[in-house]
Amino acid sequence: MTTSIVVGYTATETGSDALALGVRLARATRRHLHVLIVLPGHGDTSAAEPVRESPIQGQARQWLDEAEGMIPADVAHTAHVRVHDSFAEGLVLAGEQLDAALIVVGAANGATIGLHRMGSVAQALLHSSPIPVALAPAGFAHSADVQAPISRITAAIGNRPGADALLEAAVALSAATGATLRLVSLVAFDVPRGFDPQAIRLVSAAHGDDVLARAETELPQGVRAELERAPGDTVEEAVARLTWLPGELILVGSSRLAQPRRLFLGSTAAKMLDVIPVPMIVVPRTRLDDSADSGS
């Protein structure tokens, strides 16, 4: 069972957004929060910190002290300085060692407030991480009350490989937080163009009802699931018509091109990023504990 959440922190607005989302998720799921600054350098200092700190490591620790001052007292947390030649790889390595359920990062500099824009670290994570990645929209630290509960979890469910893992992740997060689970079917956008629109709508409706029934049997008593069908000719149009609650977040799956137990952001999720104003969690298409990958 995963026990922590890892935040990739920098002393910037991006870092503050990631930290705010990490705090909210850690509090809602009662997980330990690890705040990391990854400094450039050869190798990795995860096994043992250097005896003598360089000036830049001292500065990084000062930034982490300031970050810890923004974390509420009731959120258990630890701050780390790591050295690795890749910020993204350093985060993944730390996430694996710290038994992380999520790696959290912010939007790239210059992103429109309230929306997403992937920087180089996020892009690297979304094309290689074996751990789900949570993306904070720009300005999240200033627009979100980290002490507010997670109100609703939306899961964008299609019928491509990985849909089962995504549904499991969404159900587990709803159960852990007590948030309502909203299911949005993307089946209509998984079908190649040229098929009869009426037939596609019927298949999409049947798929949505089936997924809702499965979710309702797996959620604990008192946690509600609902199905919403967003009309539109494109993914962007359909998602843009959805309404969002304060404190909401969305889960999407990685591409069918992803290797087992690895993320690969597909075109559908990438298009959604352009119009979604809430945090997004991207889930690998295969479960981390998948026995098929354990040699059995």
PDB file of C-alpha atoms in Angstrom:
ATOM      1  CA  MET A   1       0.000   0.000   0.000  1.00  0.00           C
ATOM      2  CA  THR A   2       1.359   3.384  -0.964  1.00  0.00           C
ATOM      3  CA  THR A   3       1.869   5.640   2.023  1.00  0.00           C
ATOM      4  CA  SER A   4       3.072   9.035   0.829  1.00  0.00           C
ATOM      5  CA  ILE A   5       2.842  11.892  -1.641  1.00  0.00           C
ATOM      6  CA  VAL A   6       5.951  13.451  -3.221  1.00  0.00           C
ATOM      7  CA  VAL A   7       6.006  17.100  -4.294  1.00  0.00           C
ATOM      8  CA  GLY A   8       8.605  18.347  -6.747  1.00  0.00           C
ATOM      9  CA  TYR A   9       9.330  21.763  -5.263  1.00  0.00           C
ATOM     10  CA  THR A  10      11.056  24.855  -6.572  1.00  0.00           C
ATOM     11  CA  ALA A  11      11.138  28.297  -4.937  1.00  0.00           C
ATOM     12  CA  THR A  12       8.791  29.691  -7.600  1.00  0.00           C
ATOM     13  CA  GLU A  13       5.051  30.156  -8.167  1.00  0.00           C
ATOM     14  CA  THR A  14       5.098  26.745  -9.852  1.00  0.00           C
ATOM     15  CA  GLY A  15       6.556  25.182  -6.734  1.00  0.00           C
ATOM     16  CA  SER A  16       3.996  26.896  -4.515  1.00  0.00           C
ATOM     17  CA  ASP A  17       1.162  25.563  -6.686  1.00  0.00           C
ATOM     18  CA  ALA A  18       2.543  22.018  -6.483  1.00  0.00           C
ATOM     19  CA  LEU A  19       2.983  22.314  -2.719  1.00  0.00           C
ATOM     20  CA  ALA A  20      -0.597  23.563  -2.235  1.00  0.00           C
ATOM     21  CA  LEU A  21      -1.969  20.616  -4.213  1.00  0.00           C
ATOM     22  CA  GLY A  22       0.305  18.181  -2.379  1.00  0.00           C
ATOM     23  CA  VAL A  23      -0.907  19.499   0.981  1.00  0.00           C
ATOM     24  CA  ARG A  24      -4.541  19.167  -0.029  1.00  0.00           C
ATOM     25  CA  LEU A  25      -4.051  15.598  -1.289  1.00  0.00           C
ATOM     26  CA  ALA A  26      -1.983  14.542   1.717  1.00  0.00           C
ATOM     27  CA  ARG A  27      -4.565  15.896   4.128  1.00  0.00           C
ATOM     28  CA  ALA A  28      -7.509  14.363   2.252  1.00  0.00           C
ATOM     29  CA  THR A  29      -5.895  10.914   2.016  1.00  0.00           C
ATOM     30  CA  ARG A  30      -4.033  11.056   5.356  1.00  0.00           C
ATOM     31  CA  ARG A  31      -0.704  10.316   3.686  1.00  0.00           C
ATOM     32  CA  HIS A  32       2.768  11.572   4.603  1.00  0.00           C
ATOM     33  CA  LEU A  33       3.955  14.504   2.481  1.00  0.00           C
ATOM     34  CA  HIS A  34       7.521  14.560   1.134  1.00  0.00           C
ATOM     35  CA  VAL A  35       8.713  17.873  -0.314  1.00  0.00           C
ATOM     36  CA  LEU A  36      11.740  17.527  -2.588  1.00  0.00           C
ATOM     37  CA  ILE A  37      14.152  19.860  -4.276  1.00  0.00           C
ATOM     38  CA  VAL A  38      16.265  18.030  -6.843  1.00  0.00           C
ATOM     39  CA  LEU A  39      19.582  19.731  -7.570  1.00  0.00           C
ATOM     40  CA  PRO A  40      21.597  19.069 -10.718  1.00  0.00           C
ATOM     41  CA  GLY A  41      24.571  16.773 -10.307  1.00  0.00           C
ATOM     42  CA  HIS A  42      25.902  13.305 -11.055  1.00  0.00           C
ATOM     43  CA  GLY A  43      24.463  10.279  -9.334  1.00  0.00           C
ATOM     44  CA  ASP A  44      21.853  10.373  -6.593  1.00  0.00           C
ATOM     45  CA  THR A  45      22.146  11.250  -2.916  1.00  0.00           C
ATOM     46  CA  SER A  46      19.149   9.215  -1.801  1.00  0.00           C
ATOM     47  CA  ALA A  47      21.204   6.702   0.151  1.00  0.00           C
ATOM     48  CA  ALA A  48      23.166   9.201   2.188  1.00  0.00           C
ATOM     49  CA  GLU A  49      23.438  12.972   2.178  1.00  0.00           C
ATOM     50  CA  PRO A  50      26.929  14.445   1.648  1.00  0.00           C
ATOM     51  CA  VAL A  51      28.817  15.217   4.836  1.00  0.00           C
ATOM     52  CA  ARG A  52      29.574  18.753   3.658  1.00  0.00           C
ATOM     53  CA  GLU A  53      26.912  20.799   1.949  1.00  0.00           C
ATOM     54  CA  SER A  54      27.698  22.991  -1.008  1.00  0.00           C
ATOM     55  CA  PRO A  55      26.397  26.577  -1.014  1.00  0.00           C
ATOM     56  CA  ILE A  56      23.629  25.636  -3.418  1.00  0.00           C
ATOM     57  CA  GLN A  57      22.529  22.789  -1.147  1.00  0.00           C
ATOM     58  CA  GLY A  58      22.429  25.214   1.759  1.00  0.00           C
ATOM     59  CA  GLN A  59      20.251  27.562  -0.308  1.00  0.00           C
ATOM     60  CA  ALA A  60      17.971  24.662  -1.223  1.00  0.00           C
ATOM     61  CA  ARG A  61      17.526  23.791   2.443  1.00  0.00           C
ATOM     62  CA  GLN A  62      16.625  27.401   3.166  1.00  0.00           C
ATOM     63  CA  TRP A  63      13.960  27.251   0.457  1.00  0.00           C
ATOM     64  CA  LEU A  64      12.635  24.028   1.946  1.00  0.00           C
ATOM     65  CA  ASP A  65      12.476  25.641   5.395  1.00  0.00           C
ATOM     66  CA  GLU A  66      10.320  28.363   3.867  1.00  0.00           C
ATOM     67  CA  ALA A  67       8.154  25.748   2.143  1.00  0.00           C
ATOM     68  CA  GLU A  68       7.643  23.888   5.399  1.00  0.00           C
ATOM     69  CA  GLY A  69       6.376  27.101   6.920  1.00  0.00           C
ATOM     70  CA  MET A  70       3.477  26.956   4.432  1.00  0.00           C
ATOM     71  CA  ILE A  71       2.450  23.427   5.448  1.00  0.00           C
ATOM     72  CA  PRO A  72      -0.272  23.193   8.124  1.00  0.00           C
ATOM     73  CA  ALA A  73       0.820  21.619  11.395  1.00  0.00           C
ATOM     74  CA  ASP A  74      -1.578  18.688  11.064  1.00  0.00           C
ATOM     75  CA  VAL A  75       0.016  17.453   7.820  1.00  0.00           C
ATOM     76  CA  ALA A  76       2.919  15.098   8.530  1.00  0.00           C
ATOM     77  CA  HIS A  77       5.791  15.982   6.225  1.00  0.00           C
ATOM     78  CA  THR A  78       9.494  15.665   5.521  1.00  0.00           C
ATOM     79  CA  ALA A  79      11.724  17.902   3.376  1.00  0.00           C
ATOM     80  CA  HIS A  80      14.541  16.507   1.234  1.00  0.00           C
ATOM     81  CA  VAL A  81      17.365  17.758  -0.951  1.00  0.00           C
ATOM     82  CA  ARG A  82      18.341  15.251  -3.630  1.00  0.00           C
ATOM     83  CA  VAL A  83      21.036  15.440  -6.276  1.00  0.00           C
ATOM     84  CA  HIS A  84      20.383  13.937  -9.694  1.00  0.00           C
ATOM     85  CA  ASP A  85      21.245  14.827 -13.272  1.00  0.00           C
ATOM     86  CA  SER A  86      17.514  14.890 -14.107  1.00  0.00           C
ATOM     87  CA  PHE A  87      14.873  16.598 -11.963  1.00  0.00           C
ATOM     88  CA  ALA A  88      12.165  14.238 -13.268  1.00  0.00           C
ATOM     89  CA  GLU A  89      14.220  11.078 -12.789  1.00  0.00           C
ATOM     90  CA  GLY A  90      15.202  12.253  -9.326  1.00  0.00           C
ATOM     91  CA  LEU A  91      11.526  12.636  -8.436  1.00  0.00           C
ATOM     92  CA  VAL A  92      10.652   9.181  -9.786  1.00  0.00           C
ATOM     93  CA  LEU A  93      13.525   7.547  -7.903  1.00  0.00           C
ATOM     94  CA  ALA A  94      12.476   9.309  -4.706  1.00  0.00           C
ATOM     95  CA  GLY A  95       8.857   8.352  -5.295  1.00  0.00           C
ATOM     96  CA  GLU A  96       9.777   4.689  -5.621  1.00  0.00           C
ATOM     97  CA  GLN A  97      11.947   4.772  -2.507  1.00  0.00           C
ATOM     98  CA  LEU A  98       9.376   6.690  -0.457  1.00  0.00           C
ATOM     99  CA  ASP A  99       6.462   4.457  -1.483  1.00  0.00           C
ATOM    100  CA  ALA A 100       4.629   7.337  -3.144  1.00  0.00           C
ATOM    101  CA  ALA A 101       1.053   7.165  -4.376  1.00  0.00           C
ATOM    102  CA  LEU A 102       1.512  10.391  -6.359  1.00  0.00           C
ATOM    103  CA  ILE A 103       4.169  12.740  -7.665  1.00  0.00           C
ATOM    104  CA  VAL A 104       2.920  16.340  -7.717  1.00  0.00           C
ATOM    105  CA  VAL A 105       4.259  19.136  -9.940  1.00  0.00           C
ATOM    106  CA  GLY A 106       3.043  22.561 -11.057  1.00  0.00           C
ATOM    107  CA  ALA A 107       2.434  24.205 -14.419  1.00  0.00           C
ATOM    108  CA  ALA A 108       5.225  25.753 -16.474  1.00  0.00           C
ATOM    109  CA  ASN A 109       6.060  29.415 -16.065  1.00  0.00           C
ATOM    110  CA  GLY A 110       3.853  31.617 -18.212  1.00  0.00           C
ATOM    111  CA  ALA A 111       0.760  29.435 -17.991  1.00  0.00           C
ATOM    112  CA  THR A 112      -2.607  31.183 -17.933  1.00  0.00           C
ATOM    113  CA  ILE A 113      -3.911  31.446 -14.379  1.00  0.00           C
ATOM    114  CA  GLY A 114      -6.263  28.576 -13.650  1.00  0.00           C
ATOM    115  CA  LEU A 115      -5.081  26.417 -16.552  1.00  0.00           C
ATOM    116  CA  HIS A 116      -2.332  23.916 -17.294  1.00  0.00           C
ATOM    117  CA  ARG A 117       0.859  24.245 -19.274  1.00  0.00           C
ATOM    118  CA  MET A 118       3.428  21.460 -19.231  1.00  0.00           C
ATOM    119  CA  GLY A 119       7.042  22.293 -18.545  1.00  0.00           C
ATOM    120  CA  SER A 120       9.980  20.015 -19.257  1.00  0.00           C
ATOM    121  CA  VAL A 121       9.743  18.220 -15.895  1.00  0.00           C
ATOM    122  CA  ALA A 122       6.022  17.519 -16.269  1.00  0.00           C
ATOM    123  CA  GLN A 123       6.517  16.328 -19.837  1.00  0.00           C
ATOM    124  CA  ALA A 124       9.281  13.951 -18.778  1.00  0.00           C
ATOM    125  CA  LEU A 125       7.165  12.560 -15.937  1.00  0.00           C
ATOM    126  CA  LEU A 126       4.086  12.168 -18.132  1.00  0.00           C
ATOM    127  CA  HIS A 127       6.060  10.073 -20.604  1.00  0.00           C
ATOM    128  CA  SER A 128       7.969   7.805 -18.234  1.00  0.00           C
ATOM    129  CA  SER A 129       6.770   7.731 -14.620  1.00  0.00           C
ATOM    130  CA  PRO A 130       5.571   4.443 -13.110  1.00  0.00           C
ATOM    131  CA  ILE A 131       3.790   6.510 -10.440  1.00  0.00           C
ATOM    132  CA  PRO A 132       0.634   8.568 -11.069  1.00  0.00           C
ATOM    133  CA  VAL A 133       1.401  12.256 -11.626  1.00  0.00           C
ATOM    134  CA  ALA A 134      -0.749  15.111 -10.285  1.00  0.00           C
ATOM    135  CA  LEU A 135      -0.606  18.443 -12.110  1.00  0.00           C
ATOM    136  CA  ALA A 136      -1.536  21.696 -10.373  1.00  0.00           C
ATOM    137  CA  PRO A 137      -2.957  24.452 -12.598  1.00  0.00           C
ATOM    138  CA  ALA A 138      -1.231  27.826 -12.600  1.00  0.00           C
ATOM    139  CA  GLY A 139      -2.139  29.987  -9.624  1.00  0.00           C
ATOM    140  CA  PHE A 140      -3.517  27.073  -7.621  1.00  0.00           C
ATOM    141  CA  ALA A 141      -1.718  28.187  -4.437  1.00  0.00           C
ATOM    142  CA  HIS A 142      -3.569  31.499  -4.508  1.00  0.00           C
ATOM    143  CA  SER A 143      -6.986  30.236  -5.516  1.00  0.00           C
ATOM    144  CA  ALA A 144      -7.333  27.133  -3.389  1.00  0.00           C
ATOM    145  CA  ASP A 145      -8.000  26.687   0.299  1.00  0.00           C
ATOM    146  CA  VAL A 146      -5.712  23.791   1.184  1.00  0.00           C
ATOM    147  CA  GLN A 147      -7.821  23.064   4.247  1.00  0.00           C
ATOM    148  CA  ALA A 148     -10.988  22.573   2.194  1.00  0.00           C
ATOM    149  CA  PRO A 149     -11.942  18.948   1.476  1.00  0.00           C
ATOM    150  CA  ILE A 150     -11.850  17.441  -1.994  1.00  0.00           C
ATOM    151  CA  SER A 151     -15.425  17.959  -3.138  1.00  0.00           C
ATOM    152  CA  ARG A 152     -15.650  15.700  -6.187  1.00  0.00           C
ATOM    153  CA  ILE A 153     -13.457  13.453  -8.294  1.00  0.00           C
ATOM    154  CA  THR A 154     -14.135  13.274 -12.016  1.00  0.00           C
ATOM    155  CA  ALA A 155     -12.852  10.290 -13.961  1.00  0.00           C
ATOM    156  CA  ALA A 156     -12.721  10.490 -17.755  1.00  0.00           C
ATOM    157  CA  ILE A 157     -13.375   6.871 -18.704  1.00  0.00           C
ATOM    158  CA  GLY A 158     -12.994   5.378 -22.185  1.00  0.00           C
ATOM    159  CA  ASN A 159     -12.783   1.755 -23.314  1.00  0.00           C
ATOM    160  CA  ARG A 160      -9.135   1.602 -24.315  1.00  0.00           C
ATOM    161  CA  PRO A 161      -6.496  -0.430 -22.430  1.00  0.00           C
ATOM    162  CA  GLY A 162      -5.995   1.038 -18.984  1.00  0.00           C
ATOM    163  CA  ALA A 163      -9.636   1.993 -18.379  1.00  0.00           C
ATOM    164  CA  ASP A 164      -9.980  -0.600 -15.610  1.00  0.00           C
ATOM    165  CA  ALA A 165      -6.892   0.691 -13.800  1.00  0.00           C
ATOM    166  CA  LEU A 166      -8.194   4.247 -14.072  1.00  0.00           C
ATOM    167  CA  LEU A 167     -11.596   3.289 -12.652  1.00  0.00           C
ATOM    168  CA  GLU A 168      -9.912   1.448  -9.775  1.00  0.00           C
ATOM    169  CA  ALA A 169      -7.768   4.493  -9.001  1.00  0.00           C
ATOM    170  CA  ALA A 170     -10.773   6.823  -9.104  1.00  0.00           C
ATOM    171  CA  VAL A 171     -12.849   4.561  -6.852  1.00  0.00           C
ATOM    172  CA  ALA A 172      -9.949   4.207  -4.396  1.00  0.00           C
ATOM    173  CA  LEU A 173      -9.424   7.982  -4.220  1.00  0.00           C
ATOM    174  CA  SER A 174     -13.141   8.631  -3.754  1.00  0.00           C
ATOM    175  CA  ALA A 175     -13.257   6.032  -0.984  1.00  0.00           C
ATOM    176  CA  ALA A 176     -10.189   7.522   0.718  1.00  0.00           C
ATOM    177  CA  THR A 177     -11.460  11.102   0.594  1.00  0.00           C
ATOM    178  CA  GLY A 178     -15.228  10.618   0.801  1.00  0.00           C
ATOM    179  CA  ALA A 179     -15.607  12.758  -2.319  1.00  0.00           C
ATOM    180  CA  THR A 180     -18.363  12.147  -4.846  1.00  0.00           C
ATOM    181  CA  LEU A 181     -17.195  10.286  -7.952  1.00  0.00           C
ATOM    182  CA  ARG A 182     -18.331  11.722 -11.290  1.00  0.00           C
ATOM    183  CA  LEU A 183     -17.819   9.496 -14.333  1.00  0.00           C
ATOM    184  CA  VAL A 184     -17.565  11.083 -17.775  1.00  0.00           C
ATOM    185  CA  SER A 185     -17.581   8.662 -20.710  1.00  0.00           C
ATOM    186  CA  LEU A 186     -15.077   9.268 -23.515  1.00  0.00           C
ATOM    187  CA  VAL A 187     -16.141   6.246 -25.571  1.00  0.00           C
ATOM    188  CA  ALA A 188     -17.521   8.461 -28.335  1.00  0.00           C
ATOM    189  CA  PHE A 189     -14.024   9.860 -28.889  1.00  0.00           C
ATOM    190  CA  ASP A 190     -12.401   6.407 -28.900  1.00  0.00           C
ATOM    191  CA  VAL A 191     -14.341   5.418 -32.036  1.00  0.00           C
ATOM    192  CA  PRO A 192     -12.813   6.243 -35.446  1.00  0.00           C
ATOM    193  CA  ARG A 193     -14.619   8.878 -37.502  1.00  0.00           C
ATOM    194  CA  GLY A 194     -17.176   7.632 -40.005  1.00  0.00           C
ATOM    195  CA  PHE A 195     -19.273   5.432 -37.717  1.00  0.00           C
ATOM    196  CA  ASP A 196     -22.970   6.137 -37.352  1.00  0.00           C
ATOM    197  CA  PRO A 197     -23.395   8.898 -34.702  1.00  0.00           C
ATOM    198  CA  GLN A 198     -26.576   7.327 -33.280  1.00  0.00           C
ATOM    199  CA  ALA A 199     -24.816   3.981 -32.835  1.00  0.00           C
ATOM    200  CA  ILE A 200     -21.901   5.677 -31.133  1.00  0.00           C
ATOM    201  CA  ARG A 201     -24.270   7.437 -28.718  1.00  0.00           C
ATOM    202  CA  LEU A 202     -25.948   4.129 -27.850  1.00  0.00           C
ATOM    203  CA  VAL A 203     -22.623   2.408 -27.223  1.00  0.00           C
ATOM    204  CA  SER A 204     -21.407   5.356 -25.163  1.00  0.00           C
ATOM    205  CA  ALA A 205     -24.574   5.355 -23.042  1.00  0.00           C
ATOM    206  CA  ALA A 206     -24.372   1.605 -22.405  1.00  0.00           C
ATOM    207  CA  HIS A 207     -20.700   1.868 -21.510  1.00  0.00           C
ATOM    208  CA  GLY A 208     -21.343   4.724 -19.097  1.00  0.00           C
ATOM    209  CA  ASP A 209     -24.132   2.828 -17.338  1.00  0.00           C
ATOM    210  CA  ASP A 210     -21.915  -0.249 -17.006  1.00  0.00           C
ATOM    211  CA  VAL A 211     -19.015   1.711 -15.527  1.00  0.00           C
ATOM    212  CA  LEU A 212     -21.348   3.505 -13.106  1.00  0.00           C
ATOM    213  CA  ALA A 213     -22.788   0.205 -11.898  1.00  0.00           C
ATOM    214  CA  ARG A 214     -19.300  -1.183 -11.306  1.00  0.00           C
ATOM    215  CA  ALA A 215     -18.226   1.917  -9.402  1.00  0.00           C
ATOM    216  CA  GLU A 216     -21.314   1.848  -7.194  1.00  0.00           C
ATOM    217  CA  THR A 217     -20.618  -1.741  -6.128  1.00  0.00           C
ATOM    218  CA  GLU A 218     -17.026  -0.877  -5.158  1.00  0.00           C
ATOM    219  CA  LEU A 219     -17.557   2.404  -3.322  1.00  0.00           C
ATOM    220  CA  PRO A 220     -18.120   2.320   0.436  1.00  0.00           C
ATOM    221  CA  GLN A 221     -21.520   3.204   1.835  1.00  0.00           C
ATOM    222  CA  GLY A 222     -22.123   6.935   1.900  1.00  0.00           C
ATOM    223  CA  VAL A 223     -19.833   7.730  -1.060  1.00  0.00           C
ATOM    224  CA  ARG A 224     -21.888   8.633  -4.116  1.00  0.00           C
ATOM    225  CA  ALA A 225     -21.175   8.028  -7.811  1.00  0.00           C
ATOM    226  CA  GLU A 226     -22.807   9.810 -10.720  1.00  0.00           C
ATOM    227  CA  LEU A 227     -22.617   9.650 -14.506  1.00  0.00           C
ATOM    228  CA  GLU A 228     -22.477  12.698 -16.772  1.00  0.00           C
ATOM    229  CA  ARG A 229     -22.575  12.716 -20.527  1.00  0.00           C
ATOM    230  CA  ALA A 230     -20.862  15.795 -21.930  1.00  0.00           C
ATOM    231  CA  PRO A 231     -22.083  16.619 -25.453  1.00  0.00           C
ATOM    232  CA  GLY A 232     -19.651  17.824 -28.073  1.00  0.00           C
ATOM    233  CA  ASP A 233     -18.011  16.922 -31.359  1.00  0.00           C
ATOM    234  CA  THR A 234     -14.481  17.043 -29.924  1.00  0.00           C
ATOM    235  CA  VAL A 235     -12.855  16.191 -26.614  1.00  0.00           C
ATOM    236  CA  GLU A 236     -12.056  19.848 -25.996  1.00  0.00           C
ATOM    237  CA  GLU A 237     -15.639  20.923 -26.686  1.00  0.00           C
ATOM    238  CA  ALA A 238     -17.129  18.201 -24.485  1.00  0.00           C
ATOM    239  CA  VAL A 239     -14.794  18.855 -21.544  1.00  0.00           C
ATOM    240  CA  ALA A 240     -15.209  22.633 -21.823  1.00  0.00           C
ATOM    241  CA  ARG A 241     -18.953  22.183 -21.278  1.00  0.00           C
ATOM    242  CA  LEU A 242     -18.476  20.391 -17.970  1.00  0.00           C
ATOM    243  CA  THR A 243     -19.069  22.355 -14.791  1.00  0.00           C
ATOM    244  CA  TRP A 244     -16.518  22.174 -11.979  1.00  0.00           C
ATOM    245  CA  LEU A 245     -16.920  22.424  -8.219  1.00  0.00           C
ATOM    246  CA  PRO A 246     -14.448  24.188  -5.918  1.00  0.00           C
ATOM    247  CA  GLY A 247     -12.075  21.531  -4.611  1.00  0.00           C
ATOM    248  CA  GLU A 248     -12.622  19.176  -7.554  1.00  0.00           C
ATOM    249  CA  LEU A 249      -9.966  17.227  -9.472  1.00  0.00           C
ATOM    250  CA  ILE A 250      -9.939  14.947 -12.516  1.00  0.00           C
ATOM    251  CA  LEU A 251      -8.301  11.593 -13.224  1.00  0.00           C
ATOM    252  CA  VAL A 252      -7.348  10.498 -16.743  1.00  0.00           C
ATOM    253  CA  GLY A 253      -5.523   7.460 -18.066  1.00  0.00           C
ATOM    254  CA  SER A 254      -2.300   7.338 -20.005  1.00  0.00           C
ATOM    255  CA  SER A 255      -2.101   6.415 -23.677  1.00  0.00           C
ATOM    256  CA  ARG A 256      -2.473   2.880 -25.013  1.00  0.00           C
ATOM    257  CA  LEU A 257       1.081   3.390 -26.300  1.00  0.00           C
ATOM    258  CA  ALA A 258       2.410   3.406 -22.743  1.00  0.00           C
ATOM    259  CA  GLN A 259       4.672   0.582 -21.690  1.00  0.00           C
ATOM    260  CA  PRO A 260       3.400  -1.572 -18.799  1.00  0.00           C
ATOM    261  CA  ARG A 261       3.564   0.330 -15.496  1.00  0.00           C
ATOM    262  CA  ARG A 262       4.608   3.545 -17.221  1.00  0.00           C
ATOM    263  CA  LEU A 263       2.833   6.744 -18.137  1.00  0.00           C
ATOM    264  CA  PHE A 264       2.542   8.074 -21.661  1.00  0.00           C
ATOM    265  CA  LEU A 265       0.316  11.095 -22.068  1.00  0.00           C
ATOM    266  CA  GLY A 266      -1.988  10.455 -24.993  1.00  0.00           C
ATOM    267  CA  SER A 267      -3.522  12.956 -27.385  1.00  0.00           C
ATOM    268  CA  THR A 268      -6.909  12.898 -25.648  1.00  0.00           C
ATOM    269  CA  ALA A 269      -5.493  13.799 -22.232  1.00  0.00           C
ATOM    270  CA  ALA A 270      -3.197  16.396 -23.785  1.00  0.00           C
ATOM    271  CA  LYS A 271      -6.178  18.096 -25.443  1.00  0.00           C
ATOM    272  CA  MET A 272      -8.061  18.067 -22.139  1.00  0.00           C
ATOM    273  CA  LEU A 273      -5.200  19.841 -20.397  1.00  0.00           C
ATOM    274  CA  ASP A 274      -5.834  22.916 -22.526  1.00  0.00           C
ATOM    275  CA  VAL A 275      -9.340  23.453 -21.131  1.00  0.00           C
ATOM    276  CA  ILE A 276      -9.437  21.883 -17.656  1.00  0.00           C
ATOM    277  CA  PRO A 277      -9.317  24.412 -14.784  1.00  0.00           C
ATOM    278  CA  VAL A 278      -8.814  21.875 -11.961  1.00  0.00           C
ATOM    279  CA  PRO A 279      -5.892  19.638 -10.912  1.00  0.00           C
ATOM    280  CA  MET A 280      -5.385  16.586 -13.134  1.00  0.00           C
ATOM    281  CA  ILE A 281      -4.012  13.201 -12.083  1.00  0.00           C
ATOM    282  CA  VAL A 282      -2.660  10.959 -14.849  1.00  0.00           C
ATOM    283  CA  VAL A 283      -2.744   7.243 -14.014  1.00  0.00           C
ATOM    284  CA  PRO A 284      -0.561   4.510 -15.597  1.00  0.00           C
ATOM    285  CA  ARG A 285      -2.579   2.105 -17.698  1.00  0.00           C
ATOM    286  CA  THR A 286      -1.387  -0.860 -15.620  1.00  0.00           C
ATOM    287  CA  ARG A 287      -1.600  -1.104 -11.859  1.00  0.00           C
ATOM    288  CA  LEU A 288       1.634  -0.780  -9.920  1.00  0.00           C
ATOM    289  CA  ASP A 289       0.968  -4.095  -8.188  1.00  0.00           C
ATOM    290  CA  ASP A 290       0.103  -5.878 -11.422  1.00  0.00           C
ATOM    291  CA  SER A 291       1.087  -9.504 -10.897  1.00  0.00           C
ATOM    292  CA  ALA A 292       1.670  -9.906 -14.644  1.00  0.00           C
ATOM    293  CA  ASP A 293       4.774  -7.766 -14.269  1.00  0.00           C
ATOM    294  CA  SER A 294       6.105  -9.570 -11.183  1.00  0.00           C
ATOM    295  CA  GLY A 295       7.400 -12.618 -12.987  1.00  0.00           C
ATOM    296  CA  SER A 296       4.556 -14.869 -11.879  1.00  0.00           C
TER     297      SER A 296
END
